[in-house]
């Protein structure tokens, strides 16, 4: 058997500890599948003395994790610290300067600096792999880069954040409101003490921008993702969606189109959607993730599984290490970084579809007429309207008015909301959730 692949591990939290335990537990199997042993030679974390469930004294320790990238007894650095910048980015740059490979689960760093790091990796003839950065243990990046490599991918979308999916599906099952379920999710460890990145859609947007690049051969454009989180979804919205035959899910969606000028336009949005109960994503509940891709020859592919956790994420990290041990370097984004298209951002206004709109209004005569008039003047056709439920806003009791539009342009909905902007009948800005199209 060949010489071992020697790795250094930065970060010994949930995922890092899982990587150590996986490599120790399945060493023989991993060696057979990789063609050579994979061994840990050095580690680094914030607290050297913390009990992590394994014997850390077996490995060399570095207080400064950036030094891991410079060690002569390391072939691959595994970065599991997180953060778009700071020590994680410094370690990545040092690793490639030293001609070594990098495996990371850091979706924020890849979303913000992935193209730079890909160019550094390619210049060093080293590997940059990040399967664990998107959807935990689900091999969606490998599926797009390898299994669907011969296809033009037209659209990629899915449930990319387990915290949001747990909250929404629990609201669905129990009828409880968002704040109550969020507190429970934090108590159970499904949500961070500061859950903003998750519930405001940023985490899903990081992952979507990475998937878009791989699926469409475009440069990462995290800044081009339109982001709306789930903070404003009420139990009443869940109930009304259910009555209409839908479930609510936070969906990250991206597609490409070619404009009349021959240039490709990239559309990316993270947004709570109504998903028809017959759609496969409607039945993805709890902390599960699922990604759908649509290719010209392969058709629709569904990737589903655990989107987080020590075991699934560690599995993805070690799968990347096995690929590197086999000699698989390849372009990090399937196409060399210099050849990725600089697609322009698509305008959402010309997109068409159906939408759910919820208004929180003063319960007084004329309110419904005002909403209907704005829809009429903007050219929005109403399919159904429900006035059911109440909520307290600013200490005052308010009524809820919900409607579903017929298929039409999103620009018309935007115009209707512009006409209603500033109306004293509205207690707060309307909530818009698009209906996922087949």
Coordinates of C-alpha atoms in Angstrom, one line a residue:
X1 CA 0.0 0.0 0.0
X2 CA 1.2 3.5 -0.8
X3 CA 2.5 6.1 1.7
X4 CA -0.2 7.5 3.9
X5 CA -2.0 10.7 3.2
X6 CA -1.1 13.0 6.1
X7 CA -3.7 15.5 7.2
X8 CA -3.8 18.4 9.7
X9 CA -7.1 19.3 11.2
X10 CA -8.1 22.9 12.2
X11 CA -11.1 23.0 14.4
X12 CA -12.3 20.3 16.8
X13 CA -15.9 21.2 17.4
X14 CA -18.8 19.1 16.4
X15 CA -17.6 18.3 12.9
X16 CA -13.9 18.2 13.6
X17 CA -14.4 15.7 16.4
X18 CA -16.6 13.7 14.1
X19 CA -13.8 13.6 11.5
X20 CA -11.3 12.3 14.1
X21 CA -13.7 9.6 15.3
X22 CA -14.6 8.5 11.8
X23 CA -11.0 8.2 10.7
X24 CA -10.1 6.3 13.9
X25 CA -13.1 4.0 13.7
X26 CA -13.0 3.2 10.0
X27 CA -9.3 3.4 9.3
X28 CA -9.0 0.0 7.6
X29 CA -12.0 0.6 5.4
X30 CA -10.9 4.1 4.4
X31 CA -7.4 2.8 3.6
X32 CA -8.8 0.1 1.3
X33 CA -11.1 2.6 -0.5
X34 CA -8.5 5.3 -0.7
X35 CA -5.7 3.0 -1.8
X36 CA -3.6 4.2 1.1
X37 CA -4.0 5.1 4.8
X38 CA -5.3 8.5 5.8
X39 CA -3.7 9.6 9.1
X40 CA -3.9 12.7 11.2
X41 CA -0.6 14.2 12.1
X42 CA -1.4 17.6 13.6
X43 CA -4.4 19.4 15.1
X44 CA -5.4 22.8 16.3
X45 CA -8.3 24.3 18.2
X46 CA -9.1 27.2 20.6
X47 CA -9.0 25.0 23.7
X48 CA -6.2 22.4 23.9
X49 CA -7.4 20.7 27.1
X50 CA -11.1 20.3 26.3
X51 CA -12.4 16.7 26.6
X52 CA -13.6 15.8 23.1
X53 CA -14.1 12.1 23.4
X54 CA -10.8 11.0 21.8
X55 CA -7.1 11.1 22.8
X56 CA -5.9 14.4 21.3
X57 CA -2.4 13.8 22.8
X58 CA -1.8 11.3 19.9
X59 CA -1.4 14.2 17.5
X60 CA 1.0 17.1 17.3
X61 CA -0.6 20.4 18.5
X62 CA -0.4 23.9 17.0
X63 CA -1.7 26.8 19.0
X64 CA -1.6 28.9 15.8
X65 CA -3.7 27.0 13.3
X66 CA -2.2 28.8 10.3
X67 CA 1.1 27.0 11.0
X68 CA -0.6 23.8 10.0
X69 CA -0.4 24.8 6.4
X70 CA 3.4 25.1 6.7
X71 CA 4.2 21.8 8.4
X72 CA 6.4 19.5 6.4
X73 CA 4.6 16.4 7.7
X74 CA 1.2 17.5 6.3
X75 CA -0.2 16.8 2.8
X76 CA -3.8 18.1 3.3
X77 CA -5.2 20.7 5.6
X78 CA -8.8 20.2 6.8
X79 CA -10.4 23.6 7.9
X80 CA -13.4 23.3 10.1
X81 CA -13.2 26.6 12.0
X82 CA -15.7 28.6 9.9
X83 CA -16.0 32.3 9.1
X84 CA -15.6 34.0 5.8
X85 CA -12.4 35.8 6.7
X86 CA -9.9 35.8 9.6
X87 CA -7.8 32.7 10.5
X88 CA -9.8 30.4 8.2
X89 CA -8.9 32.4 5.1
X90 CA -5.4 32.9 6.3
X91 CA -5.0 29.2 6.7
X92 CA -6.4 28.5 3.3
X93 CA -4.0 30.9 1.6
X94 CA -1.0 29.6 3.5
X95 CA -2.0 26.0 2.6
X96 CA -2.0 26.8 -1.1
X97 CA 1.2 28.8 -0.9
X98 CA 2.9 25.7 0.6
X99 CA 1.5 23.6 -2.3
X100 CA -0.8 21.6 -0.1
X101 CA -4.4 20.6 -0.6
X102 CA -7.4 22.0 1.4
X103 CA -10.7 20.4 2.5
X104 CA -13.2 22.7 4.1
X105 CA -16.8 22.7 5.3
X106 CA -16.7 26.5 5.4
X107 CA -19.6 27.7 3.1
X108 CA -19.1 31.4 4.0
X109 CA -15.5 31.4 3.0
X110 CA -16.2 29.6 -0.3
X111 CA -19.2 31.9 -1.1
X112 CA -17.1 35.0 -0.5
X113 CA -13.6 33.9 -1.6
X114 CA -14.1 30.7 -3.5
X115 CA -12.9 31.9 -6.9
X116 CA -9.7 33.4 -5.4
X117 CA -9.0 30.2 -3.5
X118 CA -9.8 28.1 -6.6
X119 CA -7.2 30.1 -8.6
X120 CA -4.6 29.6 -5.9
X121 CA -5.3 25.9 -5.8
X122 CA -5.1 25.5 -9.5
X123 CA -1.8 27.5 -9.6
X124 CA -0.4 25.2 -7.0
X125 CA -1.7 22.1 -8.7
X126 CA -3.4 21.3 -5.5
X127 CA -7.0 20.2 -4.6
X128 CA -9.6 22.5 -3.1
X129 CA -12.7 20.4 -2.0
X130 CA -15.7 21.5 -0.1
X131 CA -18.4 18.8 -0.3
X132 CA -19.2 19.3 3.4
X133 CA -20.0 23.1 2.8
X134 CA -23.3 22.3 1.2
X135 CA -26.0 20.1 2.6
X136 CA -23.9 18.2 5.1
X137 CA -23.5 14.5 4.2
X138 CA -25.5 14.7 0.9
X139 CA -23.1 14.3 -2.0
X140 CA -24.8 17.0 -4.1
X141 CA -21.5 18.7 -5.2
X142 CA -20.1 15.4 -6.3
X143 CA -23.4 14.6 -8.0
X144 CA -23.4 17.8 -10.0
X145 CA -19.6 17.8 -10.8
X146 CA -19.4 14.1 -11.7
X147 CA -22.8 12.4 -12.1
X148 CA -24.4 15.2 -14.1
X149 CA -21.2 16.5 -15.7
X150 CA -22.4 15.9 -19.2
X151 CA -25.6 17.9 -18.8
X152 CA -26.6 21.5 -19.2
X153 CA -28.2 22.2 -15.8
X154 CA -31.1 24.6 -16.2
X155 CA -32.2 25.0 -12.6
X156 CA -31.1 24.0 -9.1
X157 CA -33.2 24.5 -6.0
X158 CA -34.0 23.0 -2.6
X159 CA -34.1 23.1 1.1
X160 CA -30.7 24.2 2.2
X161 CA -31.0 25.0 5.9
X162 CA -32.0 22.4 8.4
X163 CA -32.8 25.0 11.2
X164 CA -35.4 26.7 9.1
X165 CA -36.9 23.5 7.9
X166 CA -37.1 22.2 11.4
X167 CA -38.9 25.4 12.5
X168 CA -41.3 25.5 9.6
X169 CA -42.2 21.8 9.8
X170 CA -42.7 21.9 13.5
X171 CA -45.0 25.0 13.1
X172 CA -46.9 22.9 10.6
X173 CA -47.2 19.9 12.9
X174 CA -48.1 21.8 16.1
X175 CA -49.8 25.0 15.0
X176 CA -47.4 27.0 17.2
X177 CA -45.9 30.3 16.3
X178 CA -42.4 31.1 15.1
X179 CA -40.9 32.5 18.3
X180 CA -42.1 29.6 20.4
X181 CA -40.7 27.0 18.0
X182 CA -37.4 28.9 17.6
X183 CA -36.9 28.8 21.4
X184 CA -37.5 25.1 21.3
X185 CA -35.0 24.6 18.4
X186 CA -32.4 26.5 20.4
X187 CA -33.0 24.4 23.5
X188 CA -32.6 21.2 21.4
X189 CA -29.5 22.4 19.7
X190 CA -31.1 22.7 16.2
X191 CA -30.6 26.5 16.3
X192 CA -27.7 28.6 17.5
X193 CA -28.0 31.1 20.3
X194 CA -27.8 33.8 17.6
X195 CA -29.8 32.1 14.8
X196 CA -29.7 35.1 12.4
X197 CA -27.6 33.5 9.7
X198 CA -30.0 30.6 9.6
X199 CA -33.4 32.2 10.0
X200 CA -32.6 35.3 7.9
X201 CA -31.6 33.0 4.9
X202 CA -27.9 33.9 4.8
X203 CA -26.6 30.4 5.4
X204 CA -28.9 29.1 2.6
X205 CA -27.7 31.9 0.3
X206 CA -24.1 30.9 0.9
X207 CA -24.9 27.4 -0.2
X208 CA -27.0 28.4 -3.1
X209 CA -24.3 30.6 -4.6
X210 CA -21.9 27.7 -4.5
X211 CA -24.3 25.3 -6.1
X212 CA -25.1 27.9 -8.8
X213 CA -21.4 28.1 -9.7
X214 CA -21.0 24.4 -10.0
X215 CA -24.3 23.8 -11.8
X216 CA -24.1 26.6 -14.4
X217 CA -20.3 27.2 -14.8
X218 CA -20.6 30.7 -13.5
X219 CA -18.5 32.7 -11.1
X220 CA -19.8 32.8 -7.6
X221 CA -22.1 35.8 -7.0
X222 CA -23.2 35.7 -3.4
X223 CA -24.1 39.4 -3.6
X224 CA -26.6 38.6 -6.4
X225 CA -28.7 36.3 -4.2
X226 CA -32.0 38.0 -3.2
X227 CA -32.6 36.9 0.4
X228 CA -35.7 36.7 2.6
X229 CA -35.8 34.7 5.8
X230 CA -38.6 33.1 7.8
X231 CA -38.9 35.5 10.7
X232 CA -42.3 36.8 9.5
X233 CA -44.0 33.5 8.8
X234 CA -47.0 33.1 11.2
X235 CA -48.8 30.0 12.3
X236 CA -51.8 31.5 10.4
X237 CA -49.7 31.5 7.1
X238 CA -48.9 27.8 7.7
X239 CA -52.6 27.0 8.3
X240 CA -53.8 29.0 5.3
X241 CA -51.2 27.4 3.0
X242 CA -52.3 24.0 4.2
X243 CA -56.0 24.8 3.5
X244 CA -54.9 25.7 -0.1
X245 CA -52.9 22.4 -0.5
X246 CA -49.4 23.7 0.2
X247 CA -46.6 23.6 2.8
X248 CA -44.2 26.4 3.4
X249 CA -40.5 25.8 3.0
X250 CA -37.5 28.1 2.7
X251 CA -36.3 27.4 -0.8
X252 CA -33.0 28.5 -2.4
X253 CA -33.6 28.6 -6.2
X254 CA -31.3 29.5 -9.1
X255 CA -31.6 29.3 -12.8
X256 CA -29.9 30.7 -15.9
X257 CA -31.3 32.1 -19.1
X258 CA -29.8 33.5 -22.3
X259 CA -30.9 37.0 -23.1
X260 CA -31.5 38.5 -26.6
X261 CA -27.9 39.8 -26.5
X262 CA -26.6 36.2 -26.2
X263 CA -25.4 36.7 -22.6
X264 CA -26.4 34.4 -19.8
X265 CA -28.3 35.9 -16.9
X266 CA -28.2 34.3 -13.5
X267 CA -31.2 34.4 -11.1
X268 CA -30.7 33.5 -7.4
X269 CA -33.2 33.8 -4.6
X270 CA -33.6 32.4 -1.1
X271 CA -37.2 32.9 -0.1
X272 CA -40.0 31.1 1.8
X273 CA -42.2 29.4 -0.8
X274 CA -45.5 27.6 -0.9
X275 CA -44.7 24.1 -2.1
X276 CA -47.6 22.0 -3.3
X277 CA -48.1 18.9 -1.2
X278 CA -47.5 16.6 -4.2
X279 CA -44.0 18.0 -4.7
X280 CA -41.1 15.9 -3.3
X281 CA -39.8 18.9 -1.3
X282 CA -43.1 19.3 0.5
X283 CA -42.4 16.1 2.5
X284 CA -38.9 17.0 3.5
X285 CA -39.3 17.8 7.2
X286 CA -37.2 18.2 10.4
X287 CA -33.6 19.2 9.9
X288 CA -33.3 17.3 6.6
X289 CA -31.9 19.0 3.5
X290 CA -32.9 18.3 -0.1
X291 CA -31.6 19.6 -3.5
X292 CA -33.2 19.2 -6.9
X293 CA -31.3 19.8 -10.1
X294 CA -32.7 19.7 -13.6
X295 CA -30.5 18.7 -16.5
X296 CA -31.2 18.6 -20.3
X297 CA -30.5 14.8 -20.6
X298 CA -30.6 13.5 -17.1
X299 CA -33.9 15.2 -16.2
X300 CA -34.7 15.9 -12.5
X301 CA -32.4 14.6 -9.8
X302 CA -33.2 14.7 -6.1
X303 CA -30.6 14.6 -3.4
X304 CA -31.9 14.3 0.1
X305 CA -30.5 13.5 3.5
X306 CA -29.0 14.9 6.7
X307 CA -27.9 18.4 6.1
X308 CA -25.8 18.9 9.3
X309 CA -24.4 17.0 12.3
X310 CA -21.1 15.5 13.2
X311 CA -21.6 12.2 11.4
X312 CA -23.0 13.3 8.1
X313 CA -20.7 16.3 7.7
X314 CA -17.6 14.4 8.8
X315 CA -18.6 11.7 6.2
X316 CA -18.5 14.4 3.5
X317 CA -15.1 15.7 4.7
X318 CA -13.5 12.2 4.7
X319 CA -15.0 11.4 1.3
X320 CA -13.1 14.5 0.0
X321 CA -9.9 13.2 1.6
X322 CA -10.4 9.8 0.0
X323 CA -10.7 11.5 -3.4
X324 CA -7.5 13.4 -2.8
X325 CA -5.7 10.2 -1.7
X326 CA -6.7 8.6 -5.0
X327 CA -5.1 11.5 -6.8
X328 CA -8.3 13.4 -7.8
X329 CA -7.5 17.1 -8.0
X330 CA -9.7 18.6 -10.7
X331 CA -11.0 22.1 -11.0
X332 CA -12.8 23.0 -7.7
X333 CA -15.8 24.3 -9.5
X334 CA -15.7 21.7 -12.3
X335 CA -14.5 24.3 -14.8
X336 CA -11.1 26.1 -14.4
X337 CA -11.7 29.3 -12.4
X338 CA -10.5 31.6 -15.2
X339 CA -13.1 30.0 -17.6
X340 CA -16.2 30.5 -15.3
X341 CA -18.7 32.8 -16.9
X342 CA -19.3 36.3 -15.4
X343 CA -23.0 36.0 -15.8
X344 CA -25.1 39.2 -15.3
X345 CA -27.8 39.2 -12.7
X346 CA -31.3 38.5 -14.0
X347 CA -34.1 40.9 -13.1
X348 CA -36.9 39.2 -11.2
X349 CA -39.5 41.6 -12.6
X350 CA -40.0 39.6 -15.9
X351 CA -40.4 36.3 -14.0
X352 CA -43.9 34.9 -13.9
X353 CA -45.7 32.7 -11.5
X354 CA -48.3 32.6 -8.7
X355 CA -47.8 34.1 -5.3
X356 CA -49.3 34.2 -1.8
X357 CA -49.6 37.6 -0.2
X358 CA -50.5 38.3 3.4
X359 CA -51.6 41.7 4.7
X360 CA -51.8 42.7 8.3
X361 CA -54.5 45.4 8.3
X362 CA -56.8 47.6 10.4
X363 CA -60.2 45.9 10.7
X364 CA -62.3 48.7 9.2
X365 CA -64.5 49.2 6.2
X366 CA -62.8 49.8 2.9
X367 CA -59.6 47.9 3.6
X368 CA -60.4 44.9 1.4
X369 CA -61.6 47.3 -1.4
X370 CA -58.3 49.2 -1.2
X371 CA -56.2 46.0 -1.5
X372 CA -58.4 44.8 -4.4
X373 CA -58.1 48.1 -6.2
X374 CA -54.3 48.1 -6.0
X375 CA -54.3 44.6 -7.4
X376 CA -56.6 45.6 -10.2
X377 CA -54.7 48.8 -11.1
X378 CA -51.4 46.8 -11.2
X379 CA -52.9 44.0 -13.3
X380 CA -52.8 41.3 -10.7
X381 CA -55.5 38.8 -10.9
X382 CA -56.7 37.3 -7.6
X383 CA -57.4 33.5 -7.6
X384 CA -58.5 33.3 -3.9
X385 CA -58.8 35.6 -0.9
X386 CA -59.0 34.6 2.8
X387 CA -59.8 36.9 5.7
X388 CA -59.1 34.8 8.7
X389 CA -56.9 35.1 11.8
X390 CA -55.8 38.0 13.9
X391 CA -52.5 39.1 15.3
X392 CA -51.2 41.8 17.7
X393 CA -49.0 44.5 16.2
X394 CA -47.7 47.3 18.3
X395 CA -50.2 46.4 21.1
X396 CA -53.2 46.6 18.7
X397 CA -55.4 43.8 17.4
X398 CA -55.1 43.5 13.7
X399 CA -56.8 41.3 11.0
X400 CA -55.1 39.1 8.5
X401 CA -56.0 39.2 4.8
X402 CA -54.3 36.6 2.6
X403 CA -54.7 36.1 -1.2
X404 CA -53.3 33.9 -3.9
X405 CA -52.7 35.4 -7.3
X406 CA -53.2 33.8 -10.7
X407 CA -50.2 33.2 -12.8
X408 CA -48.6 36.5 -13.8
X409 CA -45.5 38.7 -13.8
X410 CA -43.8 39.4 -10.6
X411 CA -43.4 43.0 -11.7
X412 CA -47.2 43.4 -11.4
X413 CA -47.1 42.3 -7.7
X414 CA -44.3 44.7 -7.1
X415 CA -46.4 47.5 -8.6
X416 CA -49.4 46.6 -6.5
X417 CA -47.3 46.7 -3.3
X418 CA -45.9 50.1 -4.4
X419 CA -49.5 51.4 -4.8
X420 CA -50.2 50.2 -1.2
X421 CA -47.0 51.6 0.3
X422 CA -47.8 54.0 3.1
X423 CA -51.4 53.1 3.3
X424 CA -52.8 53.6 6.8
X425 CA -54.8 50.5 6.4
X426 CA -51.6 48.4 6.6
X427 CA -50.1 47.8 10.0
X428 CA -46.9 46.4 8.5
X429 CA -45.3 45.6 5.1
X430 CA -47.1 42.7 3.3
X431 CA -45.5 39.3 3.3
X432 CA -44.9 37.8 -0.2
X433 CA -44.2 34.1 -0.7
X434 CA -44.0 32.8 -4.2
X435 CA -45.4 29.4 -5.1
X436 CA -42.8 26.9 -6.3
X437 CA -43.4 26.0 -9.9
X438 CA -43.0 22.5 -11.2

